[in-house]
Structure formats: structure tokens, C-alpha cells
Amino acid sequence: MLAHHTLSILGIILALVLGESGTEVNAVLFGSEITNPLLQMRWFLRETGRYHSFTGDVVDFLFVALFTGVRIGVGARLLFCEMVSPKPKWFVKVGGVAMYGVSWCFMFSIWRFAWRKSIKKYHAWRSRRNEEWQLKHNGHLKTH
């Protein structure tokens, strides 16, 4: 998170000092912050005890989908355009690669979170389904 914010600040300063690459910096900042409302919603849901609900699942799904689509998908296209363009200076290109690298670090962490949450939900569903099956077929739950 510190690297993300440091690179963002340096990118803004660089664009202001050079008087160029403002479009690239703004696009990166927009893509980086577009998922922020969903992160804030997760925090509010946790604070109010409503995170472990359908709403929490929807917010998490939208966050993962938006992060993957914008920061990784659209980000790859923007990085490609920046790299093949002769206009941005080399250190602006290095900053773009660094910011995209940070996004991938976040992405691995987010995918790991999503995988763990999905597996946990799946096991809970299987357990409930098994209990329902036992109740339906023999009228009582199996005890170990």
C-alpha cells in the first residue's frame, strides 16, 4: 500500500514538474482508485456487523471483478500504449511499469482472499446440504 501511494505521489509531482504525461498519471490514478468505494463499503459492512451477508458477498465479488478488469485488464492496455509511444520519457515508463507491478502484487493477494472465501462458502454449503439430506432421509442429524 505504501508503494502504491508513494508511486502515485511521485507520478503527480513528475507530471506537474514536467508539464507532461498528465493524461497517463490521471488514468493510472483513476484506475487505482475506482475500487475504493467498494473497499469503503466493505469496511462499513464490517463495522456494522453486516459483512457476513449476501450484501458482503456482492461487494466482495464486485471488488474482485472491478479490480481485475480495470487495474489488470485496462491497466495492461494503458501500459502497452505508454510503452510503445515515443512521447513519454523513460522514467515515466518505468513508473508505469512499477505501478502495474504493484497492481499485480495486490491482485495475487486479492485472488488468494477470493479463493479462500469461496472455498469456505463451498464447505459451509456442502455441510448444510449434508445436514438437510440427513434430516430428510432419517429424521435426525448424524453425530460423530
Short mmCIF file of C-alpha atoms in Angstrom, two decimals:
data_model
loop_
_atom_site.label_atom_id
_atom_site.label_comp_id
_atom_site.label_asym_id
_atom_site.label_seq_id
_atom_site.Cartn_x
_atom_site.Cartn_y
_atom_site.Cartn_z
CA MET A 1 0.00 0.00 0.00
CA LEU A 2 2.91 2.31 0.82
CA ALA A 3 4.50 1.64 -2.59
CA HIS A 4 1.17 2.37 -4.32
CA HIS A 5 0.75 5.72 -2.58
CA THR A 6 4.41 6.69 -2.96
CA LEU A 7 4.34 5.97 -6.69
CA SER A 8 1.07 7.88 -7.04
CA ILE A 9 2.51 10.96 -5.31
CA LEU A 10 5.72 10.79 -7.34
CA GLY A 11 3.70 10.46 -10.55
CA ILE A 12 1.64 13.55 -9.71
CA ILE A 13 4.76 15.56 -8.83
CA LEU A 14 6.51 14.37 -12.01
CA ALA A 15 3.56 15.36 -14.21
CA LEU A 16 3.37 18.79 -12.57
CA VAL A 17 7.12 19.46 -12.81
CA LEU A 18 7.47 18.22 -16.40
CA GLY A 19 4.19 19.66 -17.58
CA GLU A 20 3.51 16.44 -19.50
CA SER A 21 2.22 12.89 -19.04
CA GLY A 22 -0.72 14.24 -17.04
CA THR A 23 -3.14 12.07 -19.00
CA GLU A 24 -1.21 8.91 -18.17
CA VAL A 25 -0.91 9.82 -14.48
CA ASN A 26 -4.62 10.67 -14.23
CA ALA A 27 -5.61 7.44 -15.97
CA VAL A 28 -3.48 5.41 -13.55
CA LEU A 29 -4.87 7.26 -10.53
CA PHE A 30 -8.44 6.83 -11.74
CA GLY A 31 -7.91 3.12 -12.33
CA SER A 32 -6.21 2.78 -8.96
CA GLU A 33 -8.95 4.50 -7.02
CA ILE A 34 -12.04 3.22 -8.82
CA THR A 35 -12.30 0.27 -6.42
CA ASN A 36 -12.00 2.48 -3.34
CA PRO A 37 -15.79 2.92 -2.80
CA LEU A 38 -16.14 -0.86 -2.61
CA LEU A 39 -13.31 -1.08 -0.08
CA GLN A 40 -15.03 1.58 2.00
CA MET A 41 -18.33 -0.30 1.74
CA ARG A 42 -16.60 -3.48 3.00
CA TRP A 43 -15.28 -1.52 5.96
CA PHE A 44 -18.73 -0.10 6.79
CA LEU A 45 -20.31 -3.55 6.48
CA ARG A 46 -17.72 -4.97 8.88
CA GLU A 47 -18.18 -2.14 11.37
CA THR A 48 -21.94 -2.59 11.40
CA GLY A 49 -21.75 -6.39 11.61
CA ARG A 50 -23.29 -6.89 8.17
CA TYR A 51 -20.26 -8.10 6.25
CA HIS A 52 -21.12 -11.81 6.51
CA SER A 53 -24.26 -11.45 4.42
CA PHE A 54 -25.37 -11.54 0.81
CA THR A 55 -24.52 -7.83 0.55
CA GLY A 56 -20.96 -8.52 1.74
CA ASP A 57 -20.61 -11.27 -0.85
CA VAL A 58 -21.85 -8.97 -3.62
CA VAL A 59 -19.46 -6.19 -2.56
CA ASP A 60 -16.53 -8.63 -2.50
CA PHE A 61 -17.45 -10.05 -5.90
CA LEU A 62 -17.76 -6.59 -7.45
CA PHE A 63 -14.46 -5.52 -5.89
CA VAL A 64 -12.58 -8.53 -7.28
CA ALA A 65 -14.23 -8.18 -10.71
CA LEU A 66 -13.63 -4.42 -10.92
CA PHE A 67 -10.03 -4.70 -9.69
CA THR A 68 -9.27 -7.47 -12.18
CA GLY A 69 -10.99 -5.76 -15.09
CA VAL A 70 -9.73 -2.22 -14.55
CA ARG A 71 -6.36 -2.48 -12.81
CA ILE A 72 -5.16 -5.60 -14.59
CA GLY A 73 -7.13 -5.64 -17.86
CA VAL A 74 -7.42 -1.96 -18.76
CA GLY A 75 -4.12 -1.29 -16.98
CA ALA A 76 -2.33 -3.72 -19.31
CA ARG A 77 -3.71 -1.90 -22.35
CA LEU A 78 -2.71 1.51 -20.99
CA LEU A 79 0.76 0.26 -20.09
CA PHE A 80 1.19 -1.17 -23.58
CA CYS A 81 0.15 2.14 -25.16
CA GLU A 82 2.56 4.03 -22.92
CA MET A 83 5.44 1.68 -23.66
CA VAL A 84 5.08 1.81 -27.46
CA SER A 85 4.58 5.57 -27.55
CA PRO A 86 7.73 7.59 -28.17
CA LYS A 87 6.33 10.59 -26.29
CA PRO A 88 6.60 9.68 -22.57
CA LYS A 89 10.08 9.93 -21.07
CA TRP A 90 11.79 6.71 -20.00
CA PHE A 91 11.32 7.37 -16.27
CA VAL A 92 7.58 7.91 -16.79
CA LYS A 93 7.51 4.48 -18.47
CA VAL A 94 9.44 2.97 -15.55
CA GLY A 95 6.88 4.49 -13.17
CA GLY A 96 4.08 2.94 -15.20
CA VAL A 97 5.71 -0.49 -15.05
CA ALA A 98 6.27 -0.08 -11.29
CA MET A 99 2.65 0.89 -10.69
CA TYR A 100 1.41 -2.03 -12.80
CA GLY A 101 3.73 -4.33 -10.82
CA VAL A 102 2.18 -3.08 -7.57
CA SER A 103 -1.26 -3.81 -9.02
CA TRP A 104 -0.20 -7.40 -9.71
CA CYS A 105 1.06 -7.76 -6.12
CA PHE A 106 -2.37 -6.60 -4.91
CA MET A 107 -4.04 -8.90 -7.45
CA PHE A 108 -2.33 -12.02 -6.11
CA SER A 109 -3.39 -11.10 -2.59
CA ILE A 110 -6.98 -10.40 -3.71
CA TRP A 111 -7.24 -13.65 -5.66
CA ARG A 112 -5.91 -15.57 -2.65
CA PHE A 113 -8.58 -13.89 -0.48
CA ALA A 114 -11.31 -14.67 -3.03
CA TRP A 115 -10.20 -18.30 -3.31
CA ARG A 116 -10.19 -18.80 0.46
CA LYS A 117 -13.59 -17.15 0.85
CA SER A 118 -15.04 -19.24 -1.98
CA ILE A 119 -13.72 -22.49 -0.51
CA LYS A 120 -15.08 -21.56 2.92
CA LYS A 121 -18.51 -20.77 1.43
CA TYR A 122 -18.46 -24.02 -0.55
CA HIS A 123 -17.67 -26.12 2.53
CA ALA A 124 -20.41 -24.36 4.52
CA TRP A 125 -22.88 -25.05 1.71
CA ARG A 126 -21.85 -28.72 1.50
CA SER A 127 -22.19 -29.10 5.27
CA ARG A 128 -25.69 -27.53 5.27
CA ARG A 129 -26.71 -29.66 2.30
CA ASN A 130 -25.48 -32.82 4.03
CA GLU A 131 -27.40 -31.95 7.20
CA GLU A 132 -30.55 -31.26 5.19
CA TRP A 133 -30.17 -34.61 3.39
CA GLN A 134 -29.78 -36.49 6.67
CA LEU A 135 -32.79 -34.78 8.23
CA LYS A 136 -34.88 -35.52 5.14
CA HIS A 137 -33.91 -39.21 4.94
CA ASN A 138 -33.73 -40.37 8.55
CA GLY A 139 -35.16 -37.55 10.62
CA HIS A 140 -32.10 -36.75 12.71
CA LEU A 141 -28.60 -35.37 12.30
CA LYS A 142 -25.66 -37.70 12.32
CA THR A 143 -23.45 -37.17 15.37
CA HIS A 144 -19.80 -38.10 15.42
#
